[in-house]
Amino acid sequence: MTTPLLVLDFSGTLSLEAVRFGAPDQLTSALQQSGLSRLGIDATRYWNDLVIPTWTEGSTTRIGLQRLLARQLQRDGISPTIAMRAAGRFTRAYMAASIIDPAWQTLFATLRTEHRAIPLIATDHYAEATGQIADQLAELQWTARALRWHHGQVRRWRVRATAYPDLAFIANSADLGTAKADPVFWQRVQSGIRKSISHVIVVDDFGAGENPADFYANPARVERRRQQTIAAIEQAFGVPVTTIWFTSDQSIAQTVQEVLKK
């Protein structure tokens, strides 16, 4: 029996607050509250010195945002203990802000009661995001299984000890070892979900909704990422792919209705 696969992006799609966290005012406040500003990190330095140089490593390995930030700080002569504490406070604040918008609840409730598709949260993100996404799914009464590339094979990782009968998958680039635009990412997803898929529905902003200060939101990169991601999904699954390009100015409620019509 075949079933549809519903691929949902996280930051900028399911979670608008994750993007808002990086807006200048909120980011500056987070840097101050975490103690990073006292260590000489303002919003410009955060992007240029901490995030951009480490993004590829952070989004394709299990090192995590906290350790990456701390490592960069230590290169400026800051002690490991102080660096880890400030980086930890900042990382926890970022993850706590990364919530699924309540307007998406209708979609998850419908999927749970009508079993229309298998939900897969697919994201280019840091390792810490997997647990946060699992917590958010648990609040929506879903059990999460993260797909992780481990010793040459994809394993299903039980992220949280929940007992909800309905299963959603998390595909984080940090767990799978490669970005969403890479065909290998989707080959590993296909191997991990172990289901016969009839077609794929993709709801994603492809990075267009990220903060302008983040190179990830560069329009040329966004378009290239969109094309590469869809081609990679088609290659991995060999089934029709429907794309709903979500933008932050769209109504989530209308997008939910569009998804449910597919």
Short mmCIF file of C-alpha atoms in Angstrom, two decimals:
data_model
loop_
_atom_site.label_atom_id
_atom_site.label_comp_id
_atom_site.label_asym_id
_atom_site.label_seq_id
_atom_site.Cartn_x
_atom_site.Cartn_y
_atom_site.Cartn_z
CA MET A 1 0.00 0.00 0.00
CA THR A 2 1.35 3.42 -0.94
CA THR A 3 0.89 6.66 0.97
CA PRO A 4 1.71 10.32 0.38
CA LEU A 5 4.72 11.88 2.08
CA LEU A 6 4.22 15.43 3.38
CA VAL A 7 7.56 17.23 3.67
CA LEU A 8 7.42 20.28 5.93
CA ASP A 9 10.25 22.74 6.38
CA PHE A 10 10.84 24.00 9.92
CA SER A 11 12.50 27.41 10.27
CA GLY A 12 10.65 29.96 8.15
CA THR A 13 7.72 27.64 7.48
CA LEU A 14 6.41 25.76 10.50
CA SER A 15 8.31 28.06 12.84
CA LEU A 16 8.11 31.75 12.02
CA GLU A 17 9.41 32.59 15.49
CA ALA A 18 12.70 30.87 14.70
CA VAL A 19 13.28 33.48 12.00
CA ARG A 20 12.03 36.37 14.13
CA PHE A 21 14.60 35.42 16.76
CA GLY A 22 17.28 36.58 14.33
CA ALA A 23 15.67 39.97 13.64
CA PRO A 24 17.96 42.82 14.78
CA ASP A 25 16.06 43.81 17.93
CA GLN A 26 15.41 40.28 19.16
CA LEU A 27 18.89 39.09 18.29
CA THR A 28 20.49 42.01 20.11
CA SER A 29 18.36 41.27 23.17
CA ALA A 30 19.33 37.58 23.09
CA LEU A 31 23.02 38.46 22.78
CA GLN A 32 22.71 40.73 25.81
CA GLN A 33 20.76 38.27 27.94
CA SER A 34 23.08 35.37 27.13
CA GLY A 35 26.19 37.36 27.96
CA LEU A 36 27.57 37.20 24.44
CA SER A 37 27.39 40.97 24.05
CA ARG A 38 29.69 41.37 27.07
CA LEU A 39 32.16 39.20 25.20
CA GLY A 40 32.17 41.60 22.27
CA ILE A 41 29.52 39.95 20.09
CA ASP A 42 27.00 42.28 18.46
CA ALA A 43 24.53 41.32 15.72
CA THR A 44 27.02 41.95 12.92
CA ARG A 45 29.75 39.89 14.55
CA TYR A 46 27.26 37.15 15.34
CA TRP A 47 26.48 36.61 11.66
CA ASN A 48 29.88 37.37 10.15
CA ASP A 49 32.23 35.81 12.72
CA LEU A 50 30.17 33.09 14.40
CA VAL A 51 27.47 31.80 12.05
CA ILE A 52 28.62 32.18 8.46
CA PRO A 53 32.10 30.63 8.87
CA THR A 54 30.70 27.61 10.73
CA TRP A 55 27.33 27.01 9.08
CA THR A 56 28.37 24.15 6.82
CA GLU A 57 29.94 22.25 9.70
CA GLY A 58 27.11 23.09 12.07
CA SER A 59 24.39 22.00 9.68
CA THR A 60 25.99 18.73 8.57
CA THR A 61 27.52 17.34 11.79
CA ARG A 62 26.39 16.65 15.33
CA ILE A 63 28.70 19.27 16.86
CA GLY A 64 25.82 21.62 17.69
CA LEU A 65 25.44 25.38 17.83
CA GLN A 66 26.62 25.71 21.43
CA ARG A 67 29.99 24.10 20.84
CA LEU A 68 30.50 25.95 17.57
CA LEU A 69 29.82 29.32 19.17
CA ALA A 70 32.05 28.47 22.12
CA ARG A 71 34.87 27.39 19.83
CA GLN A 72 34.73 30.64 17.87
CA LEU A 73 34.73 32.64 21.11
CA GLN A 74 37.75 30.78 22.41
CA ARG A 75 39.67 31.82 19.32
CA ASP A 76 39.29 35.37 20.62
CA GLY A 77 40.95 34.35 23.86
CA ILE A 78 37.79 33.82 25.91
CA SER A 79 38.06 31.02 28.46
CA PRO A 80 36.34 27.71 27.60
CA THR A 81 34.08 27.87 30.68
CA ILE A 82 32.82 31.40 30.02
CA ALA A 83 32.45 30.70 26.30
CA MET A 84 30.41 27.53 26.85
CA ARG A 85 28.13 29.15 29.41
CA ALA A 86 27.30 32.14 27.22
CA ALA A 87 26.93 29.97 24.11
CA GLY A 88 24.68 27.58 26.02
CA ARG A 89 22.39 30.35 27.24
CA PHE A 90 22.09 31.73 23.72
CA THR A 91 21.45 28.32 22.15
CA ARG A 92 18.77 27.45 24.68
CA ALA A 93 17.02 30.77 24.05
CA TYR A 94 17.10 30.20 20.28
CA MET A 95 15.68 26.70 20.58
CA ALA A 96 13.00 27.80 23.05
CA ALA A 97 11.90 30.47 20.57
CA SER A 98 11.67 27.93 17.74
CA ILE A 99 8.05 26.91 18.16
CA ILE A 100 5.59 25.58 15.61
CA ASP A 101 3.11 28.34 14.86
CA PRO A 102 -0.31 27.51 16.38
CA ALA A 103 -1.94 28.09 12.99
CA TRP A 104 -0.39 24.79 11.80
CA GLN A 105 -2.24 22.81 14.48
CA THR A 106 -5.20 22.19 12.16
CA LEU A 107 -2.94 20.44 9.69
CA PHE A 108 -1.39 18.14 12.28
CA ALA A 109 -4.77 17.39 13.85
CA THR A 110 -6.23 16.45 10.47
CA LEU A 111 -3.26 14.26 9.61
CA ARG A 112 -3.63 12.54 12.96
CA THR A 113 -7.33 11.76 12.60
CA GLU A 114 -7.54 11.10 8.86
CA HIS A 115 -4.07 9.65 8.19
CA ARG A 116 -3.81 11.43 4.84
CA ALA A 117 -0.01 11.44 4.68
CA ILE A 118 3.19 10.69 6.56
CA PRO A 119 4.56 13.95 7.97
CA LEU A 120 8.30 14.54 7.67
CA ILE A 121 9.92 17.66 9.13
CA ALA A 122 12.95 18.27 6.90
CA THR A 123 15.37 21.01 7.89
CA ASP A 124 18.87 22.34 7.41
CA HIS A 125 19.68 23.02 11.04
CA TYR A 126 21.94 22.52 14.03
CA ALA A 127 21.93 19.31 16.04
CA GLU A 128 20.02 20.86 18.95
CA ALA A 129 17.00 21.47 16.71
CA THR A 130 16.09 17.78 16.55
CA GLY A 131 15.09 17.64 20.20
CA GLN A 132 13.22 20.94 19.96
CA ILE A 133 11.23 19.76 16.95
CA ALA A 134 10.41 16.50 18.73
CA ASP A 135 9.14 18.46 21.74
CA GLN A 136 6.97 20.58 19.48
CA LEU A 137 5.54 17.49 17.80
CA ALA A 138 4.82 15.96 21.20
CA GLU A 139 2.76 19.02 22.10
CA LEU A 140 0.72 18.27 18.98
CA GLN A 141 0.34 14.63 20.16
CA TRP A 142 2.80 13.07 17.73
CA THR A 143 5.65 10.70 18.45
CA ALA A 144 8.84 11.68 16.64
CA ARG A 145 11.51 9.52 15.10
CA ALA A 146 14.63 11.27 13.87
CA LEU A 147 16.47 9.80 10.93
CA ARG A 148 20.20 9.62 11.65
CA TRP A 149 23.12 8.50 9.50
CA HIS A 150 25.14 6.25 11.78
CA HIS A 151 27.99 3.91 10.81
CA GLY A 152 26.96 3.75 7.17
CA GLN A 153 23.23 3.29 7.61
CA VAL A 154 20.13 5.28 8.47
CA ARG A 155 18.68 4.60 11.88
CA ARG A 156 15.45 5.74 13.46
CA TRP A 157 16.24 7.57 16.66
CA ARG A 158 13.59 7.82 19.38
CA VAL A 159 14.09 11.43 20.42
CA ARG A 160 11.63 11.65 23.31
CA ALA A 161 9.84 9.00 25.37
CA THR A 162 6.33 9.69 24.07
CA ALA A 163 3.62 7.08 23.57
CA TYR A 164 1.40 8.76 21.00
CA PRO A 165 0.37 6.25 18.30
CA ASP A 166 0.92 8.59 15.34
CA LEU A 167 4.45 8.82 14.02
CA ALA A 168 6.17 11.80 12.41
CA PHE A 169 9.72 11.80 11.10
CA ILE A 170 12.44 14.40 11.56
CA ALA A 171 15.15 14.74 8.92
CA ASN A 172 17.72 17.22 10.21
CA SER A 173 20.76 17.83 8.02
CA ALA A 174 22.91 17.69 11.16
CA ASP A 175 21.70 14.11 11.75
CA LEU A 176 21.89 12.97 8.14
CA GLY A 177 25.28 14.52 7.42
CA THR A 178 24.31 16.55 4.37
CA ALA A 179 22.08 19.42 3.27
CA LYS A 180 18.52 19.14 1.94
CA ALA A 181 19.58 20.20 -1.55
CA ASP A 182 21.87 17.17 -1.79
CA PRO A 183 20.35 14.03 -3.38
CA VAL A 184 22.09 11.98 -0.68
CA PHE A 185 19.90 13.63 1.96
CA TRP A 186 16.74 12.32 0.29
CA GLN A 187 18.23 8.93 -0.47
CA ARG A 188 18.83 8.57 3.25
CA VAL A 189 15.32 9.81 4.03
CA GLN A 190 13.84 7.29 1.62
CA SER A 191 15.86 4.53 3.27
CA GLY A 192 14.85 5.62 6.76
CA ILE A 193 11.09 5.96 6.44
CA ARG A 194 10.74 2.46 4.93
CA LYS A 195 7.41 3.19 3.27
CA SER A 196 6.13 2.92 -0.29
CA ILE A 197 5.39 6.53 -1.27
CA SER A 198 2.72 7.41 -3.86
CA HIS A 199 3.66 11.08 -4.17
CA VAL A 200 5.42 13.83 -2.23
CA ILE A 201 4.02 17.19 -1.15
CA VAL A 202 6.65 19.76 -0.17
CA VAL A 203 5.86 22.88 1.88
CA ASP A 204 8.99 25.00 2.18
CA ASP A 205 10.24 28.57 2.02
CA PHE A 206 13.61 27.28 0.75
CA GLY A 207 15.31 29.90 2.91
CA ALA A 208 13.52 32.91 1.41
CA GLY A 209 12.02 33.82 4.78
CA GLU A 210 15.31 33.87 6.68
CA ASN A 211 16.84 37.10 7.90
CA PRO A 212 18.50 39.28 5.23
CA ALA A 213 21.71 39.30 7.28
CA ASP A 214 21.90 35.53 6.88
CA PHE A 215 23.57 34.46 3.62
CA TYR A 216 21.11 31.54 3.53
CA ALA A 217 18.40 34.00 2.40
CA ASN A 218 20.31 35.22 -0.65
CA PRO A 219 17.72 35.13 -3.50
CA ALA A 220 20.06 33.39 -5.96
CA ARG A 221 20.90 30.76 -3.35
CA VAL A 222 17.19 30.33 -2.53
CA GLU A 223 16.24 29.67 -6.15
CA ARG A 224 19.13 27.29 -6.67
CA ARG A 225 18.27 25.50 -3.43
CA ARG A 226 14.63 25.16 -4.49
CA GLN A 227 15.52 23.65 -7.84
CA GLN A 228 18.12 21.30 -6.39
CA THR A 229 15.88 20.16 -3.54
CA ILE A 230 12.91 19.29 -5.73
CA ALA A 231 15.14 17.51 -8.24
CA ALA A 232 16.76 15.55 -5.41
CA ILE A 233 13.38 14.44 -4.02
CA GLU A 234 12.20 13.36 -7.47
CA GLN A 235 15.41 11.42 -7.98
CA ALA A 236 15.25 9.66 -4.61
CA PHE A 237 11.57 8.69 -4.62
CA GLY A 238 10.77 8.46 -8.34
CA VAL A 239 7.22 9.74 -7.79
CA PRO A 240 5.37 13.00 -8.56
CA VAL A 241 6.35 15.95 -6.36
CA THR A 242 4.01 18.87 -5.63
CA THR A 243 5.60 22.02 -4.26
CA ILE A 244 3.94 24.70 -2.15
CA TRP A 245 6.41 27.55 -1.83
CA PHE A 246 5.51 29.10 1.52
CA THR A 247 6.33 32.72 2.33
CA SER A 248 5.89 34.53 5.64
CA ASP A 249 3.29 36.90 4.18
CA GLN A 250 1.02 33.99 3.26
CA SER A 251 -1.87 32.88 5.40
CA ILE A 252 -0.95 29.67 7.18
CA ALA A 253 -4.64 28.73 7.33
CA GLN A 254 -4.92 29.03 3.56
CA THR A 255 -1.73 27.04 3.10
CA VAL A 256 -3.12 24.29 5.33
CA GLN A 257 -6.25 24.11 3.18
CA GLU A 258 -4.08 23.96 0.06
CA VAL A 259 -2.09 21.07 1.51
CA LEU A 260 -5.21 19.15 2.47
CA LYS A 261 -6.53 19.42 -1.09
CA LYS A 262 -3.45 17.70 -2.54
#
